[in-house]
mmCIF file of C-alpha atoms in Angstrom:
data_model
loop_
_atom_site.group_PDB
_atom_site.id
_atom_site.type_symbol
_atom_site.label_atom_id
_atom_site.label_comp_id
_atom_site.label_asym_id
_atom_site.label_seq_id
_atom_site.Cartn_x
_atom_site.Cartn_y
_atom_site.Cartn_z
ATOM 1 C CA UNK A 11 85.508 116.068 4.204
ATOM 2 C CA UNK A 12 84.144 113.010 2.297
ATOM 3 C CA UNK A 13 80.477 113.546 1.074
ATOM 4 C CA UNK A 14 78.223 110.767 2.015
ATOM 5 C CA UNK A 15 76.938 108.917 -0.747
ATOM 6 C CA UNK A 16 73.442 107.170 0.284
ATOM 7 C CA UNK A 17 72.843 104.074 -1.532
ATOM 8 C CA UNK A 18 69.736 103.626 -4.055
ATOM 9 C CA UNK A 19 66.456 101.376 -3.337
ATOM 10 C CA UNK A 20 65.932 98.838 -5.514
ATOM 11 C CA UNK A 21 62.927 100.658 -7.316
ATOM 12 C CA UNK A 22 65.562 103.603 -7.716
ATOM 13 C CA UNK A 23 68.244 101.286 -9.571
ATOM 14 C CA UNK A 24 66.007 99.551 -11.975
ATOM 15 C CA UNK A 25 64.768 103.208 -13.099
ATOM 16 C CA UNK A 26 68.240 104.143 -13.596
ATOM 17 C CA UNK A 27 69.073 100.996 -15.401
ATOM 18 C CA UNK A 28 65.878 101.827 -17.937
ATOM 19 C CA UNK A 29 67.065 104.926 -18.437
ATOM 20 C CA UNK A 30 70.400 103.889 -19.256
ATOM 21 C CA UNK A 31 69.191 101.508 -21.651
ATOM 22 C CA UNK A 32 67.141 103.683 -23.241
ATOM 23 C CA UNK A 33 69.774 106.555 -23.126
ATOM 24 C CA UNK A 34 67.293 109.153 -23.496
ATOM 25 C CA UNK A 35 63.205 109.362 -22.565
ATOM 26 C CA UNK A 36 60.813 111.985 -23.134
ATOM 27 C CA UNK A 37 59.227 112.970 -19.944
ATOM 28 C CA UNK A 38 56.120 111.572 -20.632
ATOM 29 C CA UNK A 39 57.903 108.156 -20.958
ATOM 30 C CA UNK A 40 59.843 108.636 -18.128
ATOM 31 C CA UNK A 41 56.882 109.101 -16.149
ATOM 32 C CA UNK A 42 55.384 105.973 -17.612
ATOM 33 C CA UNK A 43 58.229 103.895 -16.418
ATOM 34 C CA UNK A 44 58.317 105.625 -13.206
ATOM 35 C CA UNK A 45 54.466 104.639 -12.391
ATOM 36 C CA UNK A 46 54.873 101.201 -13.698
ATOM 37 C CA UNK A 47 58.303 100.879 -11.188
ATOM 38 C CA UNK A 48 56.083 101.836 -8.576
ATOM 39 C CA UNK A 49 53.369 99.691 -9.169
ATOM 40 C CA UNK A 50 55.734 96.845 -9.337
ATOM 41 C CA UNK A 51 56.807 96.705 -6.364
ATOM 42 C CA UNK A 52 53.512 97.931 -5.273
ATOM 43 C CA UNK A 53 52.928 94.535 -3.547
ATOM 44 C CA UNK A 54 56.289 93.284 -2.786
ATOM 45 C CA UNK A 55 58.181 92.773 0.417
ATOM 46 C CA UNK A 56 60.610 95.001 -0.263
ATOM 47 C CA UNK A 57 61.762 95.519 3.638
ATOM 48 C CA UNK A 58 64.953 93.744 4.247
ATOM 49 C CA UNK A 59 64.069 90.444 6.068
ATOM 50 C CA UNK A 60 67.468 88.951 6.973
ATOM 51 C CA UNK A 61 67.625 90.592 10.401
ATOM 52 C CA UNK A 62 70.389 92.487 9.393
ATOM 53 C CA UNK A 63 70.590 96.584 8.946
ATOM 54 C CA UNK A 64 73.018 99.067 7.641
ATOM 55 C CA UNK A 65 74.732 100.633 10.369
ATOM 56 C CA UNK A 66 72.589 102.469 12.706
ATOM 57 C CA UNK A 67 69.967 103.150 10.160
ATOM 58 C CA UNK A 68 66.887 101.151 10.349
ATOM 59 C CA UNK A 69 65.500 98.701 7.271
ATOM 60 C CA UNK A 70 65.354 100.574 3.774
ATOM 61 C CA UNK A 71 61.658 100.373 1.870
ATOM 62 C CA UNK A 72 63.379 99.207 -1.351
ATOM 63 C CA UNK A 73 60.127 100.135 -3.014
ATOM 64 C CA UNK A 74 60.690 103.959 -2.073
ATOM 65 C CA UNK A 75 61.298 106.067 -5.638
ATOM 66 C CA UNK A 76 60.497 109.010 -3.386
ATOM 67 C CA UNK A 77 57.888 111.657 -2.957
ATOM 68 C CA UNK A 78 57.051 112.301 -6.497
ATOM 69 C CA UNK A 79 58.709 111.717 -10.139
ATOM 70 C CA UNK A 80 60.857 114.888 -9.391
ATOM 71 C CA UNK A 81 62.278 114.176 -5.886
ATOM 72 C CA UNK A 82 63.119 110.440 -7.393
ATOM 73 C CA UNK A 83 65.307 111.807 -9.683
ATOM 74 C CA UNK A 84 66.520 114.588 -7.029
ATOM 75 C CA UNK A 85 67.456 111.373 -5.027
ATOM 76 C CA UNK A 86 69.306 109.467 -8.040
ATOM 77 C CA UNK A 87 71.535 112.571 -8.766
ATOM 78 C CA UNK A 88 72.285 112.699 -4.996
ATOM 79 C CA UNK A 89 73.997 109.696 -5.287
ATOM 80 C CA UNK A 90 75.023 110.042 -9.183
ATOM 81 C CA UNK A 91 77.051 113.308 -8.749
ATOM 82 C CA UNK A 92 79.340 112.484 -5.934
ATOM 83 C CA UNK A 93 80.328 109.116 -7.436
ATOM 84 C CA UNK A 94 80.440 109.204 -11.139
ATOM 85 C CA UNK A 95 79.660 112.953 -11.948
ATOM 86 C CA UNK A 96 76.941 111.661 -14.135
ATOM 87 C CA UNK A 97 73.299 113.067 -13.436
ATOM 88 C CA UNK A 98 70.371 113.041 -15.018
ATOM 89 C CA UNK A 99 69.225 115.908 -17.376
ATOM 90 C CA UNK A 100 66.663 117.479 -18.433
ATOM 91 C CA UNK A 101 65.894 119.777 -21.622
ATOM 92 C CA UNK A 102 63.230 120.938 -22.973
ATOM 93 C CA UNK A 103 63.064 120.786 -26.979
ATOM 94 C CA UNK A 104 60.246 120.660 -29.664
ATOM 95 C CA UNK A 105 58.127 117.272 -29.649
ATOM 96 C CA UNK A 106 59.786 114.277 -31.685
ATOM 97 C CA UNK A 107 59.356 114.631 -35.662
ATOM 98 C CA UNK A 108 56.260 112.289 -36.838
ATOM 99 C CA UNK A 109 55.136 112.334 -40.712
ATOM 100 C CA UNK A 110 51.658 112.022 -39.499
ATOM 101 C CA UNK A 111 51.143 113.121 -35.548
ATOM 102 C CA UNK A 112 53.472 115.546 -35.837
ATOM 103 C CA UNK A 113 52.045 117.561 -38.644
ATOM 104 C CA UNK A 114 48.818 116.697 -36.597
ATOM 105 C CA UNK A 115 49.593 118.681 -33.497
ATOM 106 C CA UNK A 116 51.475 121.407 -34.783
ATOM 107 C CA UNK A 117 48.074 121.941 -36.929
ATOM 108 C CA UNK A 118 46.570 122.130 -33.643
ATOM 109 C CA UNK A 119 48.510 124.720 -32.407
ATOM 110 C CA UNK A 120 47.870 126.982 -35.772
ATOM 111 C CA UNK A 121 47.770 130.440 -33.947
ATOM 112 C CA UNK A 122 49.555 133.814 -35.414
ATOM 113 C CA UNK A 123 51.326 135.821 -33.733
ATOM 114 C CA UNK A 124 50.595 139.928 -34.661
ATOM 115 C CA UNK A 125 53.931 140.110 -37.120
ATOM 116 C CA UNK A 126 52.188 138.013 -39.318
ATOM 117 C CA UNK A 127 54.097 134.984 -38.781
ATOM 118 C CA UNK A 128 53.061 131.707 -37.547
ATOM 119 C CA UNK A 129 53.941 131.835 -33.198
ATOM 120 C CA UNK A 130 56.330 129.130 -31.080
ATOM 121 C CA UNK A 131 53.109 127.936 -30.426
ATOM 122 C CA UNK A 132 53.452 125.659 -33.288
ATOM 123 C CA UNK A 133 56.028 123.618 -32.790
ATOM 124 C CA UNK A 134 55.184 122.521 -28.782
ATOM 125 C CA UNK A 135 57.855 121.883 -26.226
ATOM 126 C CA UNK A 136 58.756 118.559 -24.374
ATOM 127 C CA UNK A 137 61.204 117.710 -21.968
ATOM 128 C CA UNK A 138 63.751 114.819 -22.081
ATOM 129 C CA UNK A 139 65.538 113.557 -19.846
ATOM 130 C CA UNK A 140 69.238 111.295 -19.730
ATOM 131 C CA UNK A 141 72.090 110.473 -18.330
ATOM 132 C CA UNK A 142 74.375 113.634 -18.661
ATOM 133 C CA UNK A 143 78.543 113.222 -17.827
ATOM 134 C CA UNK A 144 78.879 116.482 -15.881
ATOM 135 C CA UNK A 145 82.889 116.067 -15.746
ATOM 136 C CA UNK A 146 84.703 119.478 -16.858
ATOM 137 C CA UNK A 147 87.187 117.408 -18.765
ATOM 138 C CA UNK A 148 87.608 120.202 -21.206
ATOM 139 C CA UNK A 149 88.714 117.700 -24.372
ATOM 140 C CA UNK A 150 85.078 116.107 -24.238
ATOM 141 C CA UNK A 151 83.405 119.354 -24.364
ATOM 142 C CA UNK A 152 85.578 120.770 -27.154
ATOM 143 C CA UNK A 153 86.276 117.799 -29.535
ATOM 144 C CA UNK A 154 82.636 116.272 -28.829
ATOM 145 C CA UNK A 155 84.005 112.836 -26.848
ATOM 146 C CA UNK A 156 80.985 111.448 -26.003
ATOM 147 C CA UNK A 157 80.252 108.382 -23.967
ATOM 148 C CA UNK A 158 78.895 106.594 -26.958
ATOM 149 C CA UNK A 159 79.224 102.745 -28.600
ATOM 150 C CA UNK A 160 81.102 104.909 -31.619
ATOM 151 C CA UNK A 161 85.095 104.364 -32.229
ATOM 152 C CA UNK A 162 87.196 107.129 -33.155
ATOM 153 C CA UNK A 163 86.376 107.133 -36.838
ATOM 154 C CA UNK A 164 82.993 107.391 -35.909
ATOM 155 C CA UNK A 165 83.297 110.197 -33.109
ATOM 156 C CA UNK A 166 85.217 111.936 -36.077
ATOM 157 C CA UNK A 167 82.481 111.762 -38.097
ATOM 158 C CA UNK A 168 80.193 112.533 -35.731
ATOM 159 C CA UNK A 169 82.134 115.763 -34.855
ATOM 160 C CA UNK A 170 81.807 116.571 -38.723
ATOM 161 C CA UNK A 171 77.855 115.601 -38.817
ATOM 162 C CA UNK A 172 77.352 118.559 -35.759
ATOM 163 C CA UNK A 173 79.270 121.258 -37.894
ATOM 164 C CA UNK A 174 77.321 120.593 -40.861
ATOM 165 C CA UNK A 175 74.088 120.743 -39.264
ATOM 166 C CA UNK A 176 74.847 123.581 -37.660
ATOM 167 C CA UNK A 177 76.176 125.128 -39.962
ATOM 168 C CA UNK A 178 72.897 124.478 -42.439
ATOM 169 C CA UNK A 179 70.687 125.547 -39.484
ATOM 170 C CA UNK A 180 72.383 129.250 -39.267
ATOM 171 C CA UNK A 181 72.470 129.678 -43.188
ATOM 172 C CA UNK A 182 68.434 128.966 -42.858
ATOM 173 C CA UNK A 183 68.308 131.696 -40.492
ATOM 174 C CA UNK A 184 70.136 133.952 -42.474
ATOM 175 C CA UNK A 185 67.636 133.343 -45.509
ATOM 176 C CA UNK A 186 64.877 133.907 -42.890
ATOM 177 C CA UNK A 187 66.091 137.217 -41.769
ATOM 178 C CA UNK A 188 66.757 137.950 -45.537
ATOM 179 C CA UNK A 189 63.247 137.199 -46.710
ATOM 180 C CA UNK A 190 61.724 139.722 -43.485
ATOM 181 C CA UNK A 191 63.779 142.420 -44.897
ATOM 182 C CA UNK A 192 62.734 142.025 -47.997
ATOM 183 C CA UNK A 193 58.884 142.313 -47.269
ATOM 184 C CA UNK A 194 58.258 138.147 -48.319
ATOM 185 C CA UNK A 195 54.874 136.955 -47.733
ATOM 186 C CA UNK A 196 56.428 133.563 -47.563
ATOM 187 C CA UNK A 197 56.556 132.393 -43.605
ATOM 188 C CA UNK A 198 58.382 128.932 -42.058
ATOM 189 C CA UNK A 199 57.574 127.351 -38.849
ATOM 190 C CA UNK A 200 60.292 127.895 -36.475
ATOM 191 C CA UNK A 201 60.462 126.023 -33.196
ATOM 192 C CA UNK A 202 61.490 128.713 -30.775
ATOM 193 C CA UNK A 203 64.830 126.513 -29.642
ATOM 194 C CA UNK A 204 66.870 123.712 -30.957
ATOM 195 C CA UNK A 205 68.353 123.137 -34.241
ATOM 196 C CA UNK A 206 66.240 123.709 -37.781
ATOM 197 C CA UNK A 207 69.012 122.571 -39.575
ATOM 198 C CA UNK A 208 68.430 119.228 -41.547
ATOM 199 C CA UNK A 209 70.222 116.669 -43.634
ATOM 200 C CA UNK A 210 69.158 113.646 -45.706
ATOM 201 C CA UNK A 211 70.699 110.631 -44.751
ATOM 202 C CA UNK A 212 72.647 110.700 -48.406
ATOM 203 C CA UNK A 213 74.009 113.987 -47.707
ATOM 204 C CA UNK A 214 75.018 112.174 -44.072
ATOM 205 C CA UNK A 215 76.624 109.334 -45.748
ATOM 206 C CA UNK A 216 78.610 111.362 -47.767
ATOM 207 C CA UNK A 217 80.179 113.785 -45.156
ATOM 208 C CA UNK A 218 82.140 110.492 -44.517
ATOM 209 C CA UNK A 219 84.231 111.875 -47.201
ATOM 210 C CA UNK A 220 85.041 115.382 -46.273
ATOM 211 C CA UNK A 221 87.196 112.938 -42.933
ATOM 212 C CA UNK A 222 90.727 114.541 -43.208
ATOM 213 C CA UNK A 223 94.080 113.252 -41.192
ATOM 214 C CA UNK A 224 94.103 109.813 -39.683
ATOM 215 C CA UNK A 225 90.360 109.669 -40.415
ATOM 216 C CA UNK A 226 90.314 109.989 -44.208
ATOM 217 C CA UNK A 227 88.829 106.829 -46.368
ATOM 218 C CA UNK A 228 88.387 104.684 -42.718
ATOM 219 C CA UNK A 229 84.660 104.846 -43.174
ATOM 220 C CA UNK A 230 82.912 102.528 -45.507
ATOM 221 C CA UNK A 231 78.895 103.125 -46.472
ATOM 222 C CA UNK A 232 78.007 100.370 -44.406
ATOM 223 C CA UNK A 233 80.080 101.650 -41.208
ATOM 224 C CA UNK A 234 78.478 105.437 -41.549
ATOM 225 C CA UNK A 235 75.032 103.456 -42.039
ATOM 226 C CA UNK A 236 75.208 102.089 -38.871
ATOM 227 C CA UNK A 237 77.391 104.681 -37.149
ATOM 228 C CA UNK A 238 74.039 106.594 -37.798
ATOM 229 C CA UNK A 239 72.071 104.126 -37.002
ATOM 230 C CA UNK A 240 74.003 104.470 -33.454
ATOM 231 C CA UNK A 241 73.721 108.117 -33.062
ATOM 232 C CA UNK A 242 70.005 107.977 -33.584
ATOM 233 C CA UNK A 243 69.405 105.229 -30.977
ATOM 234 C CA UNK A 244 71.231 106.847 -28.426
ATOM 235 C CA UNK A 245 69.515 110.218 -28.890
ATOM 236 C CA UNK A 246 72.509 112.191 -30.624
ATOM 237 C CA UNK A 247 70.401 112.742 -33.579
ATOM 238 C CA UNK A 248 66.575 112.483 -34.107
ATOM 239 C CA UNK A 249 64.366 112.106 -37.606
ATOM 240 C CA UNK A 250 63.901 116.144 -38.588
ATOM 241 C CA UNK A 251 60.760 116.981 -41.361
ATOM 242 C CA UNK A 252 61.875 117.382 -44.911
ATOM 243 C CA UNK A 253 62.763 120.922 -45.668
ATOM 244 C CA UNK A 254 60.278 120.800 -48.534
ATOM 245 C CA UNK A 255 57.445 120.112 -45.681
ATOM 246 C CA UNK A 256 57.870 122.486 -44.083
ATOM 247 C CA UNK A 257 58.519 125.289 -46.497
ATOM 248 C CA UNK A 258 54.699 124.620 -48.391
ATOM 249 C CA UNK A 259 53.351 124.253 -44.845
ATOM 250 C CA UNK A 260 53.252 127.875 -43.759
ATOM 251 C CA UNK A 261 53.027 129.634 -47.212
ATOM 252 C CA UNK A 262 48.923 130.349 -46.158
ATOM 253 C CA UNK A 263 48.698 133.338 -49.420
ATOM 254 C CA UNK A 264 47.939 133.078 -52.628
ATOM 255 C CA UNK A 265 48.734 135.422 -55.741
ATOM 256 C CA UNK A 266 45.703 136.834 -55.486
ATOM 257 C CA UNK A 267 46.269 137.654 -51.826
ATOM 258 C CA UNK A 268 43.388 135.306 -50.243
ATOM 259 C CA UNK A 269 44.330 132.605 -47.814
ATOM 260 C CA UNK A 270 44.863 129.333 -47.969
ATOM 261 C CA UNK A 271 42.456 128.598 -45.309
ATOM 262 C CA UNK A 272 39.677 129.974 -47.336
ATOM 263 C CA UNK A 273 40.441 126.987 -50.008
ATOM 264 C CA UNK A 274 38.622 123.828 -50.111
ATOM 265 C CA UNK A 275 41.842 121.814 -50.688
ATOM 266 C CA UNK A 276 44.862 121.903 -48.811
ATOM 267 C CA UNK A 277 48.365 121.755 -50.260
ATOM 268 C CA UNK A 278 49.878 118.717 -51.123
ATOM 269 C CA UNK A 279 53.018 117.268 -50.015
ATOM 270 C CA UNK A 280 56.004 116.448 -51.851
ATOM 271 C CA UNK A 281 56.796 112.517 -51.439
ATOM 272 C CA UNK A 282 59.701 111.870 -53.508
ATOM 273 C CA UNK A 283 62.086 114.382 -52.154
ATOM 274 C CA UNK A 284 62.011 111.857 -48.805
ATOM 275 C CA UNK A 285 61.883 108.574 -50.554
ATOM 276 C CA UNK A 286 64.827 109.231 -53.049
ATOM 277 C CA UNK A 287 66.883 110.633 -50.418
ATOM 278 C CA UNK A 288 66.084 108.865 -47.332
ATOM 279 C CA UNK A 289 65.138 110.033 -44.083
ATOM 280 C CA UNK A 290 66.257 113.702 -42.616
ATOM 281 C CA UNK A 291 67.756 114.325 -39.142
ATOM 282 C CA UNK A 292 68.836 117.251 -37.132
ATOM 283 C CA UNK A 293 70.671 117.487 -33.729
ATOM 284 C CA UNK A 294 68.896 115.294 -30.901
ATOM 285 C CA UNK A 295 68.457 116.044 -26.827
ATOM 286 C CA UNK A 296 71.244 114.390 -25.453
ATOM 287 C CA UNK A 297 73.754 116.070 -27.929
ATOM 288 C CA UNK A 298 72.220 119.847 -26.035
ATOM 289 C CA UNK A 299 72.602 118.032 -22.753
ATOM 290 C CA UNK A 300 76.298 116.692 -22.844
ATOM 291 C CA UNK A 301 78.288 119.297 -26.017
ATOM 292 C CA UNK A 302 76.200 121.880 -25.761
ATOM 293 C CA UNK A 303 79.777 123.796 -25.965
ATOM 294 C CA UNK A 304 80.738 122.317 -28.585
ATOM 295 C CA UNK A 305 77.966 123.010 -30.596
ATOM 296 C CA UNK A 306 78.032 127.078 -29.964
ATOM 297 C CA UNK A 307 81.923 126.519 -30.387
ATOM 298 C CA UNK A 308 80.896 125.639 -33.950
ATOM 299 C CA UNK A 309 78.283 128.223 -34.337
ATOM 300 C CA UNK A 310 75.173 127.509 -32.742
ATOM 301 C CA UNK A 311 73.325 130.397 -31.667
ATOM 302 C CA UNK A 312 73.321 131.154 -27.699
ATOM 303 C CA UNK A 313 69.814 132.081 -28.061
ATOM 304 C CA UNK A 314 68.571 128.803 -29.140
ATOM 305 C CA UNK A 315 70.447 126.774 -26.591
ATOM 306 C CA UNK A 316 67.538 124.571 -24.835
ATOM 307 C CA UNK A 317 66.678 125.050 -21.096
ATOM 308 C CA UNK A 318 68.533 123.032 -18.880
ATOM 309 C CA UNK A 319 66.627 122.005 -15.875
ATOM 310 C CA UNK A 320 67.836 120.805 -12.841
ATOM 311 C CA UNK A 321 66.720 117.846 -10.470
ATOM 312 C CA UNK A 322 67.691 118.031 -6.825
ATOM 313 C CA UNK A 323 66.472 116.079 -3.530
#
């Protein structure tokens, strides 16, 4: 039997249209367009005023987004799944990488936990939310065929960017669980979830030439610049701290075994690492969302797989 597919208001479409657009939101965005949607068509006639209705049903409020932010997008997968297997999605990772507000709030949350060693607390979760393919078309969950503006070069080069982050985010781990055996003082801010693993944009750049097969030498600087450029705006990848950052940020002891917070001065952060080498980015939300099997295909820890949360009508 043929599921019914109810069509979306006109309030409903032009959220979906901003989302797409955007490709990915953080929830408190989201929200924001979802209350200024509302109050749009706040004084509209949206009522259908040609005399005509659709079937037996009466006159649709095209202003209707539904009871609440959730049940709107409850209603927009109700109609997304059946006829495109797209939906949207919703993860919850740590708060978007700032040089200033983002040192800011995870100052903010500056609690310890009784090991000794600074708690999730610190790095605060958000959600985001996008348009996620749910299609088990096992070749895009393997080889990391995203629906993306990048050509095959690209989505080559994109596969290779994942491993490598990846990869760097597990051998961090690995010196983490080193440094606890080993009875080190030193401590690192770890977001509870996501990836840790970061890489300059040089280091990015020049993965270009590690491209083997059909792919080898197809990628000029200026076509991995803005291949970047692509999987940053489309919520692939997001800006990451400096691994230099963070590493002075959560050494509180001195040598003589006092804290930091008992000195006047506060340590001081290393510029030029970032300006000679260009911005740093890890793994982004919508990469979780859509090859989050691909990712723990290349290594990424089960454990630090995001939430996936759900929206139904």
């Amino acid at each position: 039997m043929t599921e019914t597919i109810h069509p979306l208001t006109n309030s409903q479409k032009l959220f979906l249209q901003r989302l797409l657009v955007a490709h990915v939101l953080t929830d408190e965005k989201a929200k924001d367009l979802y209350q200024s949607i509302q109050e749009k068509f706040a004084n509209v006639n949206v009522n259908n005023d040609d005399g005509e209705t659709s079937g037996d049903d009466d006159d649709v409020d095209q202003a209707y987004m539904g009871n609440d932010f959730e049940h709107c997008l409850g209603i927009i997968n109700a109609s997304l799944m059946p006829a495109f297997n797209l939906e949207i999605g919703t993860v919850s990772l740590p708060a978007p990488y700032s040089p200033d507000g983002g040192k800011k709030l995870s100052q903010e949350n500056d609690d310890e936990d009784g090991g000794g060693r600074k708690s999730s607390s610190t790095s605060p979760l958000i959600k985001y939310h996008a348009i996620v393919n749910r299609s088990n078309d096992d070749v895009a969950k393997n080889y990391a065929a995203a629906r993306t503006a990048l050509g095959p070069h690209e989505l080559a080069y994109f596969r290779k960017v994942l491993e490598k982050l990846v990869e760097c985010g597990n051998e961090f781990l690995e010196t983490q669980q080193q440094q606890q055996q080993q009875g080190s003082r030193k401590r690192n801010r770890i977001a509870i979830v996501g990836c840790i693993g970061a890489l300059n944009k040089m280091d990015l750049i020049n993965l270009r030439t590690e491209l083997e097969g059909p792919h080898q030498d197809k990628l000029s600087i200026a076509q991995t610049e803005m291949a970047l450029e692509i999987m940053e705006s489309e919520g692939w990848l997001v800006p990451a701290a400096p691994p230099g950052e963070e590493d002075g940020d959560d050494d509180n002891h001195n040598s003589d075994g006092s804290d930091d917070d008992e000195q006047p001065k506060k340590r001081k952060r290393k510029p030029s690492r970032k300006s000679l080498r260009g911005a740093y980015f890890s793994i982004g939300p919508r990469t979780f969302m859509e090859l989050g099997e691909f990712l723990q295909n290349c290594g990424f820890p089960e454990e630090r797989m995001p939430q996936s949360i759900l929206h139904r009508s």
